[in-house]
PDB file of C-alpha atoms and ligand atoms in Angstrom:
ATOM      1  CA  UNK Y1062       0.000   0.000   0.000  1.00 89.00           C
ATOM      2  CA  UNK Y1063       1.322   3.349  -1.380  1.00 97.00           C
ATOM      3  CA  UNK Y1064       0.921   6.339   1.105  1.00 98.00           C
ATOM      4  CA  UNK Y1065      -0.458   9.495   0.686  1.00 98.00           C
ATOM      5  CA  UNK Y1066       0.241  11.630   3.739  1.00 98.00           C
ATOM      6  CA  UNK Y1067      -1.926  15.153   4.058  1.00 99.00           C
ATOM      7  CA  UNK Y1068       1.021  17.479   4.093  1.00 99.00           C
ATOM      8  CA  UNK Y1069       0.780  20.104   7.586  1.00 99.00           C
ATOM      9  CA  UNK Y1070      -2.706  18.957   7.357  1.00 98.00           C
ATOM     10  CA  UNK Y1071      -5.520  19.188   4.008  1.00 98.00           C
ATOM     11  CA  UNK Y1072      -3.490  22.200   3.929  1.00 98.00           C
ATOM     12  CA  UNK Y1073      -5.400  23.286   0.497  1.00 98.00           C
ATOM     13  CA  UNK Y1074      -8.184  23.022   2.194  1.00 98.00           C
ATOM     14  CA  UNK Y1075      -7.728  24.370   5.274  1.00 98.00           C
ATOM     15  CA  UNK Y1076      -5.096  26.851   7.151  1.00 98.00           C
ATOM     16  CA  UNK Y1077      -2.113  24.729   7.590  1.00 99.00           C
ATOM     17  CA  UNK Y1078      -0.924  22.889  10.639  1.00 98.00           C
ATOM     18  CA  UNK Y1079      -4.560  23.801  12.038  1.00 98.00           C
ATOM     19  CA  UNK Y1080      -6.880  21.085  13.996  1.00 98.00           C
ATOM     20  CA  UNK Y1081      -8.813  21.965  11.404  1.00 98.00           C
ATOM     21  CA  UNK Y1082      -6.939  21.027   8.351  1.00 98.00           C
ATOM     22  CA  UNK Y1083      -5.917  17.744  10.529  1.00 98.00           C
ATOM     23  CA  UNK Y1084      -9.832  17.385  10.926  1.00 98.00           C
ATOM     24  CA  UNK Y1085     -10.343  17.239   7.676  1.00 98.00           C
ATOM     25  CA  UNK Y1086      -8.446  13.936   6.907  1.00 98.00           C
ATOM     26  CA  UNK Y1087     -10.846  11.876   8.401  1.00 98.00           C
ATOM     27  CA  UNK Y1088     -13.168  12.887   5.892  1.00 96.00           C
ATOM     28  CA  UNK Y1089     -11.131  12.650   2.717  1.00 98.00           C
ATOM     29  CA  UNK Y1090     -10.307   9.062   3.617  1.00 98.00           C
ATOM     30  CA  UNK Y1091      -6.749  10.064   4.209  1.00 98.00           C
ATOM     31  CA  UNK Y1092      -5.029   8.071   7.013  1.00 98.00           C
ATOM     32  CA  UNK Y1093      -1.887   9.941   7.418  1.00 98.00           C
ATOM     33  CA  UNK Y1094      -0.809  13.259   7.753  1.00 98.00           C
ATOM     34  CA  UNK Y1095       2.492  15.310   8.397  1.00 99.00           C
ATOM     35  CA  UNK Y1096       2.671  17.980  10.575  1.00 99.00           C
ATOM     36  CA  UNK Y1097       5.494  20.506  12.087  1.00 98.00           C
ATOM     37  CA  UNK Y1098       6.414  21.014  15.669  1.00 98.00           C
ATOM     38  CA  UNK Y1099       8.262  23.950  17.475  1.00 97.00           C
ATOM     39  CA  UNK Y1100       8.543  25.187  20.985  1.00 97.00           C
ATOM     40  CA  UNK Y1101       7.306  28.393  22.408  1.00 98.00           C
ATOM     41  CA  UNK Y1102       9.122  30.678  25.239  1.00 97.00           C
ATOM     42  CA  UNK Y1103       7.220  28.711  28.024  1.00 98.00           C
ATOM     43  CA  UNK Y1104       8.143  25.427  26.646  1.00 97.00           C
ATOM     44  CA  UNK Y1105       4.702  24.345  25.003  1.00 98.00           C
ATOM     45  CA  UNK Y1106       5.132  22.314  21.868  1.00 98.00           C
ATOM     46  CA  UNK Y1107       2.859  24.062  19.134  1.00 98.00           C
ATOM     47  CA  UNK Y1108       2.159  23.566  15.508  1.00 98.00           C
ATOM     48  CA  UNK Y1109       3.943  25.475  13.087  1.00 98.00           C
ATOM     49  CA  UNK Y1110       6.130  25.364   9.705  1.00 98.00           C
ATOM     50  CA  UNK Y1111       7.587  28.742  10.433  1.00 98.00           C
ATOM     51  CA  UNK Y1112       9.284  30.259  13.301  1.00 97.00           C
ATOM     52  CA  UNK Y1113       7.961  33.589  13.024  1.00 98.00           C
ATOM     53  CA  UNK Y1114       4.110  34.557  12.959  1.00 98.00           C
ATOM     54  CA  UNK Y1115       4.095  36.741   9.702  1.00 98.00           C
ATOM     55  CA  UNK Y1116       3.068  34.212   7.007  1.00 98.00           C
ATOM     56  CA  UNK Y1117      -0.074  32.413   8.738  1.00 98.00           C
ATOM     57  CA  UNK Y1118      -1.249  34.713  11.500  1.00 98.00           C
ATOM     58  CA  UNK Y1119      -2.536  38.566  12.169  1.00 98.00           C
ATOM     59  CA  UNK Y1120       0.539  39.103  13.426  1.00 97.00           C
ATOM     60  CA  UNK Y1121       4.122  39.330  13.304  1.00 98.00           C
ATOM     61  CA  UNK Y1122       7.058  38.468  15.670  1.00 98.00           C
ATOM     62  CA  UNK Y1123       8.911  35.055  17.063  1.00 97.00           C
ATOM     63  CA  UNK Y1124       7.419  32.174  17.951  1.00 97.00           C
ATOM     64  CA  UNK Y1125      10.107  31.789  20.179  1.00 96.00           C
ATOM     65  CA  UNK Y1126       8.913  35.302  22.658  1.00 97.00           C
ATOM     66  CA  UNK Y1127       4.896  33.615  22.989  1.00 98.00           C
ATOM     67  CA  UNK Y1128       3.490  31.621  26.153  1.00 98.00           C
ATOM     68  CA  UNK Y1129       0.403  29.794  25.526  1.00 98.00           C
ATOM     69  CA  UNK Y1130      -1.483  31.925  27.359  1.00 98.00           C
ATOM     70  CA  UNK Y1131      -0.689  34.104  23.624  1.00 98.00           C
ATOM     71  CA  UNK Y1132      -2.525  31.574  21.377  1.00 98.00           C
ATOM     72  CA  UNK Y1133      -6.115  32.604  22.339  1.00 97.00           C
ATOM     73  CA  UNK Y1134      -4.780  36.239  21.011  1.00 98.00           C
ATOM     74  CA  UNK Y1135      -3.514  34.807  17.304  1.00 98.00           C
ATOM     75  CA  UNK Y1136      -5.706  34.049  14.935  1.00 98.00           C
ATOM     76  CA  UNK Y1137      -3.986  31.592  12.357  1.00 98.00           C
ATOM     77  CA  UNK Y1138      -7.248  31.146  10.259  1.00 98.00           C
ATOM     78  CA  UNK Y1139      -8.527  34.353   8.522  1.00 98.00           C
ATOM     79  CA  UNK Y1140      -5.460  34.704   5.807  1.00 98.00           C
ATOM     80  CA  UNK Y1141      -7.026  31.384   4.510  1.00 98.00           C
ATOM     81  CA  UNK Y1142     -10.786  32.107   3.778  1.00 98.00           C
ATOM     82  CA  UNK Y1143     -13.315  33.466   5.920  1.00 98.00           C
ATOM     83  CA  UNK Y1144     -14.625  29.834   6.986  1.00 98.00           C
ATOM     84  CA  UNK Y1145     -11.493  29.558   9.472  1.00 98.00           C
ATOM     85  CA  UNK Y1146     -11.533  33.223  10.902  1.00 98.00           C
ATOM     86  CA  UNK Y1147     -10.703  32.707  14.415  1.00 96.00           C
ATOM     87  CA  UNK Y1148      -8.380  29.443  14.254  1.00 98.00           C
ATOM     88  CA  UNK Y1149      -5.648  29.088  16.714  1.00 98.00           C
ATOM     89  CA  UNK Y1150      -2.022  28.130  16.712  1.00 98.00           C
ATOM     90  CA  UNK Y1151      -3.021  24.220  18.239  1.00 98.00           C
ATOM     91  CA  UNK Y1152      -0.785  22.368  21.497  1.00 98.00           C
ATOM     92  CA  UNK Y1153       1.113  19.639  20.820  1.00 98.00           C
ATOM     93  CA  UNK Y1154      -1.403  18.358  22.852  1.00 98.00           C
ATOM     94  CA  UNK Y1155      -4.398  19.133  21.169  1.00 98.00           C
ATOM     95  CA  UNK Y1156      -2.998  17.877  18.535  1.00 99.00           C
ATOM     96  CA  UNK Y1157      -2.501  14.455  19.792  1.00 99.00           C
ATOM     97  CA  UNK Y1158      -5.706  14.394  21.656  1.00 98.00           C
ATOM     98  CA  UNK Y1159      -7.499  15.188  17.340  1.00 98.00           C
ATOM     99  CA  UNK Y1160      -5.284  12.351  15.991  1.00 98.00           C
ATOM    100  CA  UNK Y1161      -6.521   9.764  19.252  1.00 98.00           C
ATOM    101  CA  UNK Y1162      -9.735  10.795  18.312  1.00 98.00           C
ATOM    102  CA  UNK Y1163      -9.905  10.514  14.819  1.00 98.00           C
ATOM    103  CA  UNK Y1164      -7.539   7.686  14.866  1.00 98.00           C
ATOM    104  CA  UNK Y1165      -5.021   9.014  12.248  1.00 98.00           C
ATOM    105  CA  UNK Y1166      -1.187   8.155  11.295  1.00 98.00           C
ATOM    106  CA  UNK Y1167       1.347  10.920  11.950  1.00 98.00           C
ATOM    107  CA  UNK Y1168       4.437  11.929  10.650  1.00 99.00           C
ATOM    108  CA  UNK Y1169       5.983  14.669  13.177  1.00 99.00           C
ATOM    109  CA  UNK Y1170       8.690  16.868  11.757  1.00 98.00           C
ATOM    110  CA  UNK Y1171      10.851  18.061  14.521  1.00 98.00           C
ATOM    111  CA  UNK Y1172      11.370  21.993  13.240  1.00 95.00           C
ATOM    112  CA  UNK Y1173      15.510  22.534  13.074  1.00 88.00           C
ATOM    113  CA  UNK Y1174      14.693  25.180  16.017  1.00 83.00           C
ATOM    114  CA  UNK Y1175      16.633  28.447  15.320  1.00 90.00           C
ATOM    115  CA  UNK Y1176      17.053  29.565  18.556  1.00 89.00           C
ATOM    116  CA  UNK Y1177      19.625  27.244  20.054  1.00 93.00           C
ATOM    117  CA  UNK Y1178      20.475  23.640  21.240  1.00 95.00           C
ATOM    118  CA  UNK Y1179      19.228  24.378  24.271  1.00 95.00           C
ATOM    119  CA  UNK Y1180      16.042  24.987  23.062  1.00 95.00           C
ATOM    120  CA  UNK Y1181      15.826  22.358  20.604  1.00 96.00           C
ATOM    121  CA  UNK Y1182      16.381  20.000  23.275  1.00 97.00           C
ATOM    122  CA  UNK Y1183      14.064  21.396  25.133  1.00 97.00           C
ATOM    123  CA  UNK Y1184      11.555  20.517  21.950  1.00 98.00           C
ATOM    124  CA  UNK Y1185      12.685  17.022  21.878  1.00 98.00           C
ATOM    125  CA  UNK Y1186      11.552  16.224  24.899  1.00 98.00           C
ATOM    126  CA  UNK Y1187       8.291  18.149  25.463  1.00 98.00           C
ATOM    127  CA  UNK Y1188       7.586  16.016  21.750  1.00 98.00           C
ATOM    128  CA  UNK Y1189       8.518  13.047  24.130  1.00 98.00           C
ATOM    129  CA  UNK Y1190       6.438  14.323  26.485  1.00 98.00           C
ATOM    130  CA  UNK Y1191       3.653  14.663  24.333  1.00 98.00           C
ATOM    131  CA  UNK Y1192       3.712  11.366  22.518  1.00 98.00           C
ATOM    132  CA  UNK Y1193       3.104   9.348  25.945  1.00 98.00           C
ATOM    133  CA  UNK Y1194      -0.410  10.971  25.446  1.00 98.00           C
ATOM    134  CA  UNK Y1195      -0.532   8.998  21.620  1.00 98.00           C
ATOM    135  CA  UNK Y1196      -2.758   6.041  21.523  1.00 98.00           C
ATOM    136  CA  UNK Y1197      -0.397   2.851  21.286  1.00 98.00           C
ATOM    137  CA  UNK Y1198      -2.454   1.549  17.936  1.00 98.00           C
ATOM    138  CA  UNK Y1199      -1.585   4.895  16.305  1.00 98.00           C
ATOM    139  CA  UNK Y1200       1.247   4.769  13.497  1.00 98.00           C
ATOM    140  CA  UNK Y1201       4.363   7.161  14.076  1.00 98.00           C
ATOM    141  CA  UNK Y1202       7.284   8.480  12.599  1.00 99.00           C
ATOM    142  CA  UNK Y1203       9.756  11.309  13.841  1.00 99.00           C
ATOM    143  CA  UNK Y1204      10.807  13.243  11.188  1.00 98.00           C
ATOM    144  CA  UNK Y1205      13.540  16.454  10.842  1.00 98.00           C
ATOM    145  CA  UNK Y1206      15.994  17.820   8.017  1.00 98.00           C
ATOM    146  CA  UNK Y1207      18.162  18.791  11.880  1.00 97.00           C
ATOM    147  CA  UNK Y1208      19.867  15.285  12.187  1.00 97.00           C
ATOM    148  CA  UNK Y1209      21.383  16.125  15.364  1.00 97.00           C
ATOM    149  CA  UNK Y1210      18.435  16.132  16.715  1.00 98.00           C
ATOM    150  CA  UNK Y1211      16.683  13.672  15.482  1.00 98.00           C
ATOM    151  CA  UNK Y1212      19.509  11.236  16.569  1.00 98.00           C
ATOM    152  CA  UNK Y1213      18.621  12.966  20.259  1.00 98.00           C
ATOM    153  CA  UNK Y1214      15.540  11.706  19.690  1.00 98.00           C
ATOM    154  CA  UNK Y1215      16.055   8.506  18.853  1.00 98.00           C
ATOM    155  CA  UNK Y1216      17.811   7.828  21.862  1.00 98.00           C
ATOM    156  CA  UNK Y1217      14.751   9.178  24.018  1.00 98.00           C
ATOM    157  CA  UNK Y1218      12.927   6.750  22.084  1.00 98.00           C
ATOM    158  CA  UNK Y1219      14.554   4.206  20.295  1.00 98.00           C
ATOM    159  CA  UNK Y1220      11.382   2.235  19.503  1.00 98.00           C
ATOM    160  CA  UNK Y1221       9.796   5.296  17.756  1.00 98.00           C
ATOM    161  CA  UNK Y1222      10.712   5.245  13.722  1.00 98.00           C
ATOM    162  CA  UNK Y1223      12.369   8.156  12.310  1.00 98.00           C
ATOM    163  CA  UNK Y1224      13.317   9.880   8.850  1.00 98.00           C
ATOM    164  CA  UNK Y1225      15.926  11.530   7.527  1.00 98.00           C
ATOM    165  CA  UNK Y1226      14.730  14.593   5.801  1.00 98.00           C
ATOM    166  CA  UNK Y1227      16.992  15.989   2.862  1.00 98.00           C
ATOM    167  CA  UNK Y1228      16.988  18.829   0.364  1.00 97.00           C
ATOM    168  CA  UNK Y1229      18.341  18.193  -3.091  1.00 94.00           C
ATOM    169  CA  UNK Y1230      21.291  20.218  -2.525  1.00 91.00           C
ATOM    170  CA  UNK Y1231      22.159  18.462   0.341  1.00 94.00           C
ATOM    171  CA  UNK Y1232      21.327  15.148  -0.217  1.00 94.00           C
ATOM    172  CA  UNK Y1233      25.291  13.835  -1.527  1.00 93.00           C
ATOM    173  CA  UNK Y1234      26.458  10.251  -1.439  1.00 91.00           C
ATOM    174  CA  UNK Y1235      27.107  10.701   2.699  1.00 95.00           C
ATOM    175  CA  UNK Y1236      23.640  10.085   3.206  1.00 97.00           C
ATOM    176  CA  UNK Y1237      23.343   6.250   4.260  1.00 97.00           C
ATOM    177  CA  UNK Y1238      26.023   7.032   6.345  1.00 98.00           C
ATOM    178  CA  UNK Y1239      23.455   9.579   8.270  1.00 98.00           C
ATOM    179  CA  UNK Y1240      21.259   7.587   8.439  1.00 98.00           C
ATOM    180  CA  UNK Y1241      23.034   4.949   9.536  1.00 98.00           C
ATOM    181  CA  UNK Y1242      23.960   7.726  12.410  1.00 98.00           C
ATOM    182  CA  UNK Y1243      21.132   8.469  12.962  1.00 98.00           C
ATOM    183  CA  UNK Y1244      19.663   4.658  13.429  1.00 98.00           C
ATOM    184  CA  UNK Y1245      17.019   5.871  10.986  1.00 98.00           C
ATOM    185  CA  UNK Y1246      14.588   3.542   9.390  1.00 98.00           C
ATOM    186  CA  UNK Y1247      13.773   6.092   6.337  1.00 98.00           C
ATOM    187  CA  UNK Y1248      14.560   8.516   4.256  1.00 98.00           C
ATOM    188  CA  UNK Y1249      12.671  11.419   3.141  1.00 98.00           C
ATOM    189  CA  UNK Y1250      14.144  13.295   0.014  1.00 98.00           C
ATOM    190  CA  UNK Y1251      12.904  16.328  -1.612  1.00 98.00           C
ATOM    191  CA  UNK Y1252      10.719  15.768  -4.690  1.00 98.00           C
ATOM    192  CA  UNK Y1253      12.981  17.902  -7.229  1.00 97.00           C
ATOM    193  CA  UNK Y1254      15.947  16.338  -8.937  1.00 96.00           C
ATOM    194  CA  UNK Y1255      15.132  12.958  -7.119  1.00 97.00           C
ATOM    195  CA  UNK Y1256      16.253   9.996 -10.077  1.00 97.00           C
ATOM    196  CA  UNK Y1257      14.844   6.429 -10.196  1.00 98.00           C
ATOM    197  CA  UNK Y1258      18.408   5.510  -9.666  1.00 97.00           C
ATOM    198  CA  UNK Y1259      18.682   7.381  -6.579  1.00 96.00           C
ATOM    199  CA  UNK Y1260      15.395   5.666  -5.131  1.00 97.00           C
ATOM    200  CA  UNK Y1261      16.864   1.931  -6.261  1.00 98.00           C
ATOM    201  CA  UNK Y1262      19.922   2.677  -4.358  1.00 97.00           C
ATOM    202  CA  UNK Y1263      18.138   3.837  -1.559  1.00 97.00           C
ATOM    203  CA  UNK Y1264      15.342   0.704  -1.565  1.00 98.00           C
ATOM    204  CA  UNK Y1265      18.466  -1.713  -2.029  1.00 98.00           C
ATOM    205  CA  UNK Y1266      19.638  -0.242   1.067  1.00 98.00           C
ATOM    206  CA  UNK Y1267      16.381  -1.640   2.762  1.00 98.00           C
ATOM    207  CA  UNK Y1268      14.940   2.424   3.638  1.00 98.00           C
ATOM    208  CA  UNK Y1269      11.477   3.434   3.589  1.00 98.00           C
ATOM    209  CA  UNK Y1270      11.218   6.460   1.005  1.00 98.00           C
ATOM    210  CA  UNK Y1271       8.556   9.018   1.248  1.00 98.00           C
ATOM    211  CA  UNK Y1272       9.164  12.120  -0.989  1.00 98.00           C
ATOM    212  CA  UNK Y1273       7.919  16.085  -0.182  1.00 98.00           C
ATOM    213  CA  UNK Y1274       6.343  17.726  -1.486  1.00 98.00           C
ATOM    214  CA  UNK Y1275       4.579  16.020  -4.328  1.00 98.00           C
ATOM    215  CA  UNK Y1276       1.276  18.387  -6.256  1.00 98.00           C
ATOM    216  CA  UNK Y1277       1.047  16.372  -9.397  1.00 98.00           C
ATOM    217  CA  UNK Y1278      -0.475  13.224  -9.708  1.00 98.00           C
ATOM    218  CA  UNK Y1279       1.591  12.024 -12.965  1.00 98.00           C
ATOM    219  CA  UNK Y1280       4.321  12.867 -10.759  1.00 98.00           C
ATOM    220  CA  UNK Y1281       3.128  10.983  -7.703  1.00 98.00           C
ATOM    221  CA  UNK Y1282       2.948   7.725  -9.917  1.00 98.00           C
ATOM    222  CA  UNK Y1283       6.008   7.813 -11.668  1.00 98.00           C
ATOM    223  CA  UNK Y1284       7.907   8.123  -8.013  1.00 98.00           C
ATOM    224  CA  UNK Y1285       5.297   5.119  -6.775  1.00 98.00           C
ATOM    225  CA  UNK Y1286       6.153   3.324  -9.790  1.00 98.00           C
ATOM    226  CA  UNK Y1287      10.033   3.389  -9.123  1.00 98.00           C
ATOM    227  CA  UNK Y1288       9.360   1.710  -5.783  1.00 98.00           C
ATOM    228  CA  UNK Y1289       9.014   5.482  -3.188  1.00 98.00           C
ATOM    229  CA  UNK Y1290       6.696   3.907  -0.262  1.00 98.00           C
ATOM    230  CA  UNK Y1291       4.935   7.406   0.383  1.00 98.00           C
ATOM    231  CA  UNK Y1292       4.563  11.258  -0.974  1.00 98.00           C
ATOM    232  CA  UNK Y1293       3.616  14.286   0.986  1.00 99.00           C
ATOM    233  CA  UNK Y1294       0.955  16.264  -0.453  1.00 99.00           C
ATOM    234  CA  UNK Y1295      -1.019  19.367  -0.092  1.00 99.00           C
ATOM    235  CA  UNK Y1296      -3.755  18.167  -2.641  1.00 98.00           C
ATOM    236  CA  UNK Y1297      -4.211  14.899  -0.756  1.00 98.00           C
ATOM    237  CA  UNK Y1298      -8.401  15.085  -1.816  1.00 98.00           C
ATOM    238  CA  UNK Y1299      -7.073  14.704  -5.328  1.00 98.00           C
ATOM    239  CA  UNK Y1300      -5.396  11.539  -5.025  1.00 98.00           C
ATOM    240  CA  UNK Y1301      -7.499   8.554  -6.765  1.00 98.00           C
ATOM    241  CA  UNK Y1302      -9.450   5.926  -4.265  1.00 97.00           C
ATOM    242  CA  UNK Y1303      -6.881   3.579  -4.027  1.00 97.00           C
ATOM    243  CA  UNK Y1304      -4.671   5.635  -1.902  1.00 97.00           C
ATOM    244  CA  UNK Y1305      -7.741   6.437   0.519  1.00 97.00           C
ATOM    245  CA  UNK Y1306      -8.692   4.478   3.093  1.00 93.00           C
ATOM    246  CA  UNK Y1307     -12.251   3.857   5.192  1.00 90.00           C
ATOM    247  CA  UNK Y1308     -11.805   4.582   9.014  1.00 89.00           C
TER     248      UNK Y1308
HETATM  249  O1  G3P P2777       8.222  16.524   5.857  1.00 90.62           O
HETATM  250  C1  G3P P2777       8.222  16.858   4.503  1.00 90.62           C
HETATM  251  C2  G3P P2777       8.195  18.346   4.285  1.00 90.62           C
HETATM  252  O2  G3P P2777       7.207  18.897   5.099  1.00 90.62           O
HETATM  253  C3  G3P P2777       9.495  19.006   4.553  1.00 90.62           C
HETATM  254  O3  G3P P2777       9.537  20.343   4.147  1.00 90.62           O
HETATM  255  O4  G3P P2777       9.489  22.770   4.517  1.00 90.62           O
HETATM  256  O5  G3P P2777       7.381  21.571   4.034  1.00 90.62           O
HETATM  257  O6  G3P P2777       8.495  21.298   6.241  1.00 90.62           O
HETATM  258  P1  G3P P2777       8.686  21.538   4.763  1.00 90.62           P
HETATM  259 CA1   CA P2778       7.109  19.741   7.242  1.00 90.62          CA
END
């Protein structure tokens, strides 16, 4: 079974990285989804691609300066359509409480937090923290392009799976040796300039390969074709039936 993972959410559908675009998967038949995690001044773990509020809030300014007690202030719906005016930031928490609920498939990507190790650390573990709260039937994997970190996670919990993520223009021969470092069981390469001899090398190498970010579905074939076990999507109500599944 090829998978189709709902990239930060039905993120054409909904703000991204919302409880409401994660919501929304249930409905489309779409079992997994990918989100991003980063860490606010007070230590909650929130939902967000970027580290700074300008793209998909009211506002502007660091994630990194907010306390929780902020999110009821920032409204993360209303640059999307009128339908979401109002949506907040969601907890890590939340989030896992929607995905126990709904009984979806995650794919966590650990945000390469800019403002230190410390902090980053921090993140690791309140994600730690926050995954004890996952149902034990729900599928996982721990994602991050930060490999440092995600090899700090994997030694927090070794039983969790994780993925390697990689742009093009750093993805060089080194990479099963990350991996390797890492003890991860996948890898997750960027969509552009990825070859079918690349993905045979990296199937012969016995990875899981799930590619980012995929729109097209002519696209999304040919990579399913030459063996890639998964794409990330933002148009994940497009894909045909038999990448859906009932719930
Ligand atoms: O996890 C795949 C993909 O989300 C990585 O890139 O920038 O969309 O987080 P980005
Ligand atoms: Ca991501």
């Amino acid at each position: 079974m090829k998978t189709v993972f709902a990239h930060r959410g039905m993120s054409s559908l909904a703000p991204e990285n919302t409880l409401s675009a994660f919501a929304l998967c249930r409905e489309n038949c779409i079992k997994w989804l990918e989100c991003d995690v980063d860490i606010l001044a007070d230590g909650t773990v929130v939902l967000s691609h970027d580290d700074t509020l300008e793209r998909c809030t009211n506002r502007c300014g660091s994630l990194y300066d907010l306390t929780e007690a902020d999110l009821d202030t920032i409204d993360a719906g209303s640059w999307f359509s009128d339908d979401y005016d109002g949506e907040k930031i969601p907890t890590f928490e939340q989030f896992i409480s929607l995905v126990n609920d709904h009984e979806l498939n995650i794919n966590v990507e650990i945000k390469s937090c800019t403002s230190g190790w410390e902090n980053t650390l921090r993140l690791i573990d309140g994600v730690v923290k926050g995954l004890e709260s996952l149902n034990p039937e729900r599928e996982l994997i721990i994602s991050s392009f930060n490999h440092l970190a995600l090899a700090e996670f994997k030694k927090r919990r070794p039983e969790t799976r994780i993925a390697c993520l990689f742009e093009n223009a750093n993805l060089w021969d080194d990479w099963q040796s990350i991996l390797q470092a890492c003890g991860a069981e996948f890898i997750h390469p960027e969509d552009k300039g990825l070859t079918k001899d690349r993905v045979k090398m990296m199937k012969d190498a016995g990875y899981g390969i799930n590619v980012y970010t995929v729109n097209d579905l002519a696209r999304a074939n040919q990579l399913f074709n030459w063996g890639v076990d998964g794409v990330f999507t933002d148009v994940a109500q497009t894909f045909p039936r038999k990448y859906k599944q009932d719930f």
